[in-house]
PDB file of C-alpha atoms in Angstrom:
ATOM      1  CA  MET A 173       0.000   0.000   0.000  1.00 86.00           C
ATOM      2  CA  ILE A 174       1.158   3.548  -0.712  1.00 84.00           C
ATOM      3  CA  ASP A 175       1.503   5.298   2.656  1.00 81.00           C
ATOM      4  CA  THR A 176      -0.648   8.428   2.337  1.00 78.00           C
ATOM      5  CA  THR A 177      -1.425  10.813   5.154  1.00 75.00           C
ATOM      6  CA  GLY A 178      -4.741  12.194   3.918  1.00 79.00           C
ATOM      7  CA  THR A 179      -6.358  14.087   1.093  1.00 84.00           C
ATOM      8  CA  HIS A 180      -4.440  17.187   0.029  1.00 86.00           C
ATOM      9  CA  HIS A 181      -6.911  18.697  -2.422  1.00 92.00           C
ATOM     10  CA  VAL A 182      -9.762  18.092  -4.804  1.00 95.00           C
ATOM     11  CA  ARG A 183     -10.280  20.231  -7.900  1.00 94.00           C
ATOM     12  CA  LEU A 184     -13.683  20.511  -9.543  1.00 96.00           C
ATOM     13  CA  THR A 185     -14.240  21.626 -13.122  1.00 94.00           C
ATOM     14  CA  VAL A 186     -16.886  24.345 -13.293  1.00 96.00           C
ATOM     15  CA  THR A 187     -18.648  26.330 -15.999  1.00 95.00           C
ATOM     16  CA  ASP A 188     -18.818  29.781 -14.381  1.00 95.00           C
ATOM     17  CA  ILE A 189     -16.102  30.756 -11.889  1.00 95.00           C
ATOM     18  CA  ALA A 190     -17.965  33.775 -10.483  1.00 95.00           C
ATOM     19  CA  ARG A 191     -21.120  31.750  -9.794  1.00 96.00           C
ATOM     20  CA  SER A 192     -19.206  28.822  -8.291  1.00 97.00           C
ATOM     21  CA  ARG A 193     -16.910  31.128  -6.289  1.00 97.00           C
ATOM     22  CA  ALA A 194     -20.003  32.758  -4.754  1.00 97.00           C
ATOM     23  CA  PHE A 195     -21.565  29.368  -3.961  1.00 98.00           C
ATOM     24  CA  TYR A 196     -18.537  27.843  -2.232  1.00 98.00           C
ATOM     25  CA  GLY A 197     -17.416  31.102  -0.615  1.00 97.00           C
ATOM     26  CA  ASP A 198     -20.651  32.883   0.273  1.00 97.00           C
ATOM     27  CA  VAL A 199     -23.161  30.046   0.676  1.00 97.00           C
ATOM     28  CA  LEU A 200     -20.898  27.347   2.146  1.00 97.00           C
ATOM     29  CA  GLY A 201     -18.602  29.879   3.816  1.00 96.00           C
ATOM     30  CA  PHE A 202     -15.281  28.346   2.737  1.00 97.00           C
ATOM     31  CA  PRO A 203     -12.432  30.880   2.981  1.00 97.00           C
ATOM     32  CA  ILE A 204     -10.271  31.504  -0.083  1.00 97.00           C
ATOM     33  CA  ALA A 205      -6.754  30.089   0.202  1.00 97.00           C
ATOM     34  CA  ALA A 206      -5.542  31.280  -3.234  1.00 96.00           C
ATOM     35  CA  GLU A 207      -7.011  32.863  -6.327  1.00 96.00           C
ATOM     36  CA  SER A 208      -5.721  33.201  -9.869  1.00 95.00           C
ATOM     37  CA  PRO A 209      -4.396  36.633 -10.743  1.00 92.00           C
ATOM     38  CA  GLY A 210      -5.371  36.017 -14.365  1.00 92.00           C
ATOM     39  CA  SER A 211      -8.605  35.757 -16.274  1.00 92.00           C
ATOM     40  CA  PRO A 212     -10.025  32.336 -17.122  1.00 90.00           C
ATOM     41  CA  ASP A 213     -10.905  33.860 -20.518  1.00 91.00           C
ATOM     42  CA  ASP A 214      -7.174  33.970 -21.336  1.00 95.00           C
ATOM     43  CA  PRO A 215      -6.149  30.594 -22.890  1.00 92.00           C
ATOM     44  CA  VAL A 216      -2.656  30.897 -21.382  1.00 94.00           C
ATOM     45  CA  VAL A 217      -4.143  31.308 -17.883  1.00 94.00           C
ATOM     46  CA  ARG A 218      -6.651  28.468 -18.427  1.00 89.00           C
ATOM     47  CA  ASN A 219      -3.776  26.073 -19.091  1.00 89.00           C
ATOM     48  CA  ASP A 220      -1.325  27.252 -16.418  1.00 92.00           C
ATOM     49  CA  PRO A 221      -1.315  25.431 -13.062  1.00 91.00           C
ATOM     50  CA  MET A 222       0.814  28.250 -11.574  1.00 92.00           C
ATOM     51  CA  GLN A 223      -2.115  30.607 -12.309  1.00 93.00           C
ATOM     52  CA  LEU A 224      -4.565  28.026 -10.909  1.00 94.00           C
ATOM     53  CA  PHE A 225      -6.043  27.616 -14.405  1.00 92.00           C
ATOM     54  CA  GLY A 226      -7.905  30.896 -13.842  1.00 94.00           C
ATOM     55  CA  GLY A 227      -9.669  29.471 -10.820  1.00 96.00           C
ATOM     56  CA  VAL A 228      -9.785  29.704  -7.073  1.00 97.00           C
ATOM     57  CA  VAL A 229      -8.790  27.432  -4.170  1.00 97.00           C
ATOM     58  CA  PHE A 230     -10.738  27.281  -0.909  1.00 97.00           C
ATOM     59  CA  GLN A 231      -9.736  25.972   2.493  1.00 96.00           C
ATOM     60  CA  ALA A 232     -12.372  23.359   3.315  1.00 92.00           C
ATOM     61  CA  ASN A 233     -12.325  21.060   6.340  1.00 83.00           C
ATOM     62  CA  GLY A 234      -8.550  20.693   6.467  1.00 86.00           C
ATOM     63  CA  MET A 235      -8.116  20.172   2.748  1.00 92.00           C
ATOM     64  CA  LEU A 236      -7.974  22.390  -0.302  1.00 95.00           C
ATOM     65  CA  LEU A 237     -10.877  22.578  -2.768  1.00 96.00           C
ATOM     66  CA  GLY A 238     -10.034  24.034  -6.148  1.00 96.00           C
ATOM     67  CA  LEU A 239     -12.352  25.246  -8.886  1.00 96.00           C
ATOM     68  CA  ARG A 240     -11.132  25.169 -12.488  1.00 94.00           C
ATOM     69  CA  PRO A 241     -13.333  27.175 -14.890  1.00 93.00           C
ATOM     70  CA  VAL A 242     -12.768  25.341 -18.174  1.00 88.00           C
ATOM     71  CA  ALA A 243     -16.064  23.542 -18.858  1.00 91.00           C
ATOM     72  CA  PRO A 244     -18.361  24.849 -21.597  1.00 92.00           C
ATOM     73  CA  ALA A 245     -21.262  26.929 -20.249  1.00 92.00           C
ATOM     74  CA  THR A 246     -23.774  24.297 -21.407  1.00 94.00           C
ATOM     75  CA  ASP A 247     -22.040  21.394 -19.643  1.00 94.00           C
ATOM     76  CA  ARG A 248     -23.565  19.732 -16.546  1.00 92.00           C
ATOM     77  CA  PHE A 249     -22.157  17.272 -14.046  1.00 93.00           C
ATOM     78  CA  ASP A 250     -23.304  13.630 -14.347  1.00 92.00           C
ATOM     79  CA  ALA A 251     -22.714  11.333 -11.356  1.00 91.00           C
ATOM     80  CA  ASP A 252     -23.493   8.329 -13.557  1.00 91.00           C
ATOM     81  CA  ARG A 253     -20.387   8.870 -15.726  1.00 90.00           C
ATOM     82  CA  VAL A 254     -16.842   7.743 -14.964  1.00 87.00           C
ATOM     83  CA  GLY A 255     -15.251  10.035 -12.402  1.00 90.00           C
ATOM     84  CA  LEU A 256     -16.652  11.771  -9.372  1.00 92.00           C
ATOM     85  CA  ASP A 257     -19.919  10.516  -7.863  1.00 94.00           C
ATOM     86  CA  HIS A 258     -20.133  13.059  -5.048  1.00 95.00           C
ATOM     87  CA  LEU A 259     -18.032  14.981  -2.566  1.00 95.00           C
ATOM     88  CA  SER A 260     -18.832  14.900   1.140  1.00 94.00           C
ATOM     89  CA  PHE A 261     -17.640  17.349   3.802  1.00 94.00           C
ATOM     90  CA  THR A 262     -17.623  16.406   7.496  1.00 93.00           C
ATOM     91  CA  VAL A 263     -19.368  18.602  10.049  1.00 94.00           C
ATOM     92  CA  PRO A 264     -19.041  18.068  13.824  1.00 93.00           C
ATOM     93  CA  SER A 265     -22.645  17.165  14.701  1.00 95.00           C
ATOM     94  CA  ARG A 266     -26.180  16.564  13.515  1.00 96.00           C
ATOM     95  CA  ASP A 267     -27.050  20.026  14.839  1.00 96.00           C
ATOM     96  CA  ASP A 268     -24.569  21.409  12.313  1.00 95.00           C
ATOM     97  CA  LEU A 269     -26.510  19.614   9.567  1.00 96.00           C
ATOM     98  CA  VAL A 270     -29.697  21.301  10.762  1.00 97.00           C
ATOM     99  CA  ALA A 271     -27.965  24.700  10.717  1.00 97.00           C
ATOM    100  CA  ALA A 272     -26.520  24.000   7.260  1.00 97.00           C
ATOM    101  CA  ALA A 273     -29.951  23.035   5.909  1.00 97.00           C
ATOM    102  CA  ALA A 274     -31.309  26.374   7.162  1.00 97.00           C
ATOM    103  CA  ARG A 275     -28.380  28.249   5.578  1.00 97.00           C
ATOM    104  CA  LEU A 276     -28.892  26.481   2.250  1.00 97.00           C
ATOM    105  CA  ALA A 277     -32.632  27.182   2.332  1.00 98.00           C
ATOM    106  CA  ALA A 278     -32.016  30.865   3.135  1.00 97.00           C
ATOM    107  CA  ALA A 279     -29.736  31.049   0.073  1.00 97.00           C
ATOM    108  CA  GLY A 280     -32.407  29.403  -2.107  1.00 97.00           C
ATOM    109  CA  ILE A 281     -30.417  26.176  -2.498  1.00 97.00           C
ATOM    110  CA  GLU A 282     -32.558  23.054  -2.730  1.00 96.00           C
ATOM    111  CA  HIS A 283     -31.430  20.216  -0.488  1.00 98.00           C
ATOM    112  CA  GLY A 284     -32.600  16.851   0.716  1.00 97.00           C
ATOM    113  CA  GLU A 285     -33.742  15.875   4.163  1.00 98.00           C
ATOM    114  CA  ILE A 286     -31.217  14.922   6.807  1.00 98.00           C
ATOM    115  CA  THR A 287     -30.870  11.169   6.451  1.00 97.00           C
ATOM    116  CA  GLU A 288     -29.626   9.034   9.313  1.00 97.00           C
ATOM    117  CA  MET A 289     -27.591   6.023   8.231  1.00 96.00           C
ATOM    118  CA  ALA A 290     -27.412   4.215  11.576  1.00 95.00           C
ATOM    119  CA  ASP A 291     -25.536   1.194  10.179  1.00 95.00           C
ATOM    120  CA  PHE A 292     -22.693   3.562   9.227  1.00 96.00           C
ATOM    121  CA  GLY A 293     -22.992   5.825  12.290  1.00 96.00           C
ATOM    122  CA  ILE A 294     -23.585   8.963  10.228  1.00 97.00           C
ATOM    123  CA  ALA A 295     -26.238  11.406   9.102  1.00 97.00           C
ATOM    124  CA  ILE A 296     -26.059  13.166   5.719  1.00 97.00           C
ATOM    125  CA  LEU A 297     -27.500  16.237   4.046  1.00 97.00           C
ATOM    126  CA  ALA A 298     -27.375  16.162   0.236  1.00 97.00           C
ATOM    127  CA  PHE A 299     -27.484  19.113  -2.188  1.00 97.00           C
ATOM    128  CA  PHE A 300     -25.981  20.264  -5.503  1.00 97.00           C
ATOM    129  CA  ASP A 301     -23.602  23.040  -6.502  1.00 97.00           C
ATOM    130  CA  PRO A 302     -24.420  25.389  -9.426  1.00 96.00           C
ATOM    131  CA  ASP A 303     -23.027  22.893 -11.971  1.00 96.00           C
ATOM    132  CA  GLY A 304     -25.057  20.019 -10.547  1.00 96.00           C
ATOM    133  CA  ILE A 305     -22.133  18.440  -8.663  1.00 96.00           C
ATOM    134  CA  HIS A 306     -23.590  16.282  -5.911  1.00 96.00           C
ATOM    135  CA  LEU A 307     -22.364  17.442  -2.502  1.00 96.00           C
ATOM    136  CA  GLU A 308     -23.051  16.152   0.985  1.00 97.00           C
ATOM    137  CA  LEU A 309     -22.451  17.226   4.524  1.00 95.00           C
ATOM    138  CA  THR A 310     -21.854  14.292   6.862  1.00 95.00           C
ATOM    139  CA  SER A 311     -21.955  14.191  10.646  1.00 95.00           C
ATOM    140  CA  PRO A 312     -21.494  11.436  13.180  1.00 95.00           C
ATOM    141  CA  LEU A 313     -24.659  10.272  14.923  1.00 93.00           C
TER     142      LEU A 313
END
């Protein structure tokens, strides 16, 4: 086995950096760790990892979450295709799920009910980002 010490970062491909930046920053409240100084409309920036591909990186639950704005505006996420199914962030308690559901609702973000999965010792709250990427918040029971 390769000896890893955790997840360093996840980068999501998005269609509209301003919309996604507002969702992850304003709605979910993730602080920005780094942001591209260049425009994602510039092909050189969009292909340069040192310029974060024109995107932004958030600090999220002890890991980095990057957004790369290179998908066509008409593209939508599909969990039934090869690749990412969903991304789940841990919150400390079920009460935090309740508070998150209220925050999502106040922002006009549709979400599921809090689902207790007793066999796994967790509760989850599912919702989608602006590109339809399936996200969850997970708490211990």
